[in-house]
Amino acid sequence: MAGTRAPEDAYTAEPFVPQGAGLDALREAAAGCRGCPLHREATQTVFGAGNAHGRVLLVGEQPGDQEDRQGAPFVGPAGKVLTRALDEAGIEPADAYVTNAVKHFKFEVVPERGKRRIHKSPSLREMTACRPWLEAELRLVGPEVIVALGATAGKALLGPSFRVTRQRGTLLPFPGHEELGECLIATVHPSAVLRADDREAVFEGLVSDLRIAAEALR
Ligand code: URA
Ligand code: SF4
């Protein structure tokens, strides 16, 4: 039916984000977000989780297959890598709040691969639509250090020209939040470890970037 669909540039979570709400109320409201089309195919919204006053806030890309089914971030294979890396870097998982730039799983079903749901990267428009949730989480958690895990989170937080190879492992100002000082650090996504030929080297790189975050907390 003509006229019932919002124009694509109107994708935004904004009207779904309750003003003045705490994290639990936000999580509840996010469950009903229809701010972009990704909610249609995914099982559920996967909101951030962890320490509501975490000193470190980690931002991934979007929930994966397991996260979509279980409703919590980083509970699948990438989450195992992340937990191990945090531990080696000296960051207590209990000190951290973990979330994603986009809160619904974007995927395509590939019939030749047994109908497996294959991850698709979110578009800039979807990342922008979902941003109000991330902003609200950042405001309420109030972390000392923010870690962008991989290229999508890096682009979401540092802008579309972000390149992980160029900008990883160093404390950077957070664009739009300069009052926080150099509080942002980017690194590879934990799933890059799982895809790498030399897993150990990529894992060590992740740990060494997370150590910079850990040092910033001292
Ligand atoms: N990858 C992400 O970026 N986030 C998750 O929550 C899981 C996998
Ligand atoms: Fe809302 Fe984000 Fe889900 Fe889009 S991806 S529907 S903006 S929660």
CSV table of N, CA and C and ligand atoms in Angstrom, one decimal, residues 46 59-65 67 72-79 98-102 119 149 189-191, ligand 1:
chain,number,residue,atom,x,y,z
A,46,VAL,N,18.6,-7.5,20.9
A,46,VAL,CA,19.7,-7.9,21.8
A,46,VAL,C,20.3,-6.6,22.4
A,59,VAL,N,31.8,-2.1,22.6
A,59,VAL,CA,30.8,-2.0,21.6
A,59,VAL,C,31.2,-3.0,20.4
A,60,GLY,N,30.4,-4.0,20.2
A,60,GLY,CA,30.5,-4.9,19.0
A,60,GLY,C,29.8,-4.4,17.8
A,61,GLU,N,29.5,-5.3,16.9
A,61,GLU,CA,28.8,-4.8,15.7
A,61,GLU,C,27.3,-5.0,15.8
A,62,GLN,N,26.9,-6.2,15.9
A,62,GLN,CA,25.5,-6.6,16.0
A,62,GLN,C,25.5,-8.0,16.6
A,63,PRO,N,24.3,-8.4,17.1
A,63,PRO,CA,24.2,-9.8,17.6
A,63,PRO,C,24.5,-10.8,16.5
A,64,GLY,N,25.1,-11.9,16.8
A,64,GLY,CA,25.2,-13.0,15.9
A,64,GLY,C,24.1,-14.0,16.1
A,65,ASP,N,24.2,-15.1,15.4
A,65,ASP,CA,23.1,-16.2,15.4
A,65,ASP,C,22.8,-16.6,16.8
A,67,GLU,N,23.4,-15.0,19.7
A,67,GLU,CA,22.9,-13.9,20.5
A,67,GLU,C,21.5,-13.6,20.1
A,72,ALA,N,21.1,-12.1,24.3
A,72,ALA,CA,22.1,-11.5,25.1
A,72,ALA,C,23.4,-11.3,24.2
A,73,PRO,N,24.1,-10.2,24.4
A,73,PRO,CA,25.3,-10.0,23.5
A,73,PRO,C,26.5,-10.9,23.9
A,74,PHE,N,27.2,-11.2,22.9
A,74,PHE,CA,28.5,-11.9,23.0
A,74,PHE,C,28.4,-13.2,23.9
A,75,VAL,N,27.4,-14.0,23.5
A,75,VAL,CA,27.3,-15.3,24.2
A,75,VAL,C,27.7,-16.5,23.3
A,76,GLY,N,28.0,-16.2,22.1
A,76,GLY,CA,28.4,-17.2,21.1
A,76,GLY,C,30.0,-17.3,21.1
A,77,PRO,N,30.5,-17.9,20.0
A,77,PRO,CA,31.9,-18.1,19.8
A,77,PRO,C,32.8,-16.8,20.0
A,78,ALA,N,32.3,-15.7,19.4
A,78,ALA,CA,33.1,-14.5,19.5
A,78,ALA,C,33.2,-14.0,21.0
A,79,GLY,N,32.1,-14.3,21.7
A,79,GLY,CA,32.0,-13.9,23.1
A,79,GLY,C,33.0,-14.7,24.0
A,98,VAL,N,28.7,-4.6,28.0
A,98,VAL,CA,29.0,-5.0,26.6
A,98,VAL,C,27.7,-4.8,25.8
A,99,THR,N,27.9,-4.2,24.6
A,99,THR,CA,26.7,-3.9,23.8
A,99,THR,C,27.1,-4.0,22.3
A,100,ASN,N,26.2,-3.6,21.4
A,100,ASN,CA,26.5,-3.6,20.0
A,100,ASN,C,26.0,-2.3,19.4
A,101,ALA,N,26.7,-2.0,18.2
A,101,ALA,CA,26.3,-0.8,17.5
A,101,ALA,C,24.9,-0.9,17.0
A,102,VAL,N,24.5,-2.1,16.6
A,102,VAL,CA,23.2,-2.4,16.1
A,102,VAL,C,22.6,-3.5,16.9
A,119,HIS,N,25.6,-14.1,8.6
A,119,HIS,CA,25.7,-12.7,9.0
A,119,HIS,C,25.9,-11.7,7.8
A,149,LEU,N,35.0,-2.6,19.0
A,149,LEU,CA,35.5,-3.9,18.6
A,149,LEU,C,35.2,-4.1,17.1
A,189,HIS,N,37.8,-7.0,15.8
A,189,HIS,CA,36.6,-7.8,16.4
A,189,HIS,C,37.1,-9.2,16.8
A,190,PRO,N,36.6,-9.6,18.0
A,190,PRO,CA,37.0,-11.0,18.4
A,190,PRO,C,36.7,-12.1,17.4
A,191,SER,N,35.7,-11.9,16.5
A,191,SER,CA,35.5,-12.9,15.5
A,191,SER,C,36.6,-13.0,14.5
B,1,URA,N1,29.5,-10.2,17.4
B,1,URA,C1,29.2,-9.0,17.8
B,1,URA,O1,29.6,-8.0,17.3
B,1,URA,N2,28.3,-8.9,18.8
B,1,URA,C2,27.8,-9.9,19.5
B,1,URA,O2,27.0,-9.7,20.4
B,1,URA,C3,28.2,-11.2,19.0
B,1,URA,C4,29.0,-11.3,18.0
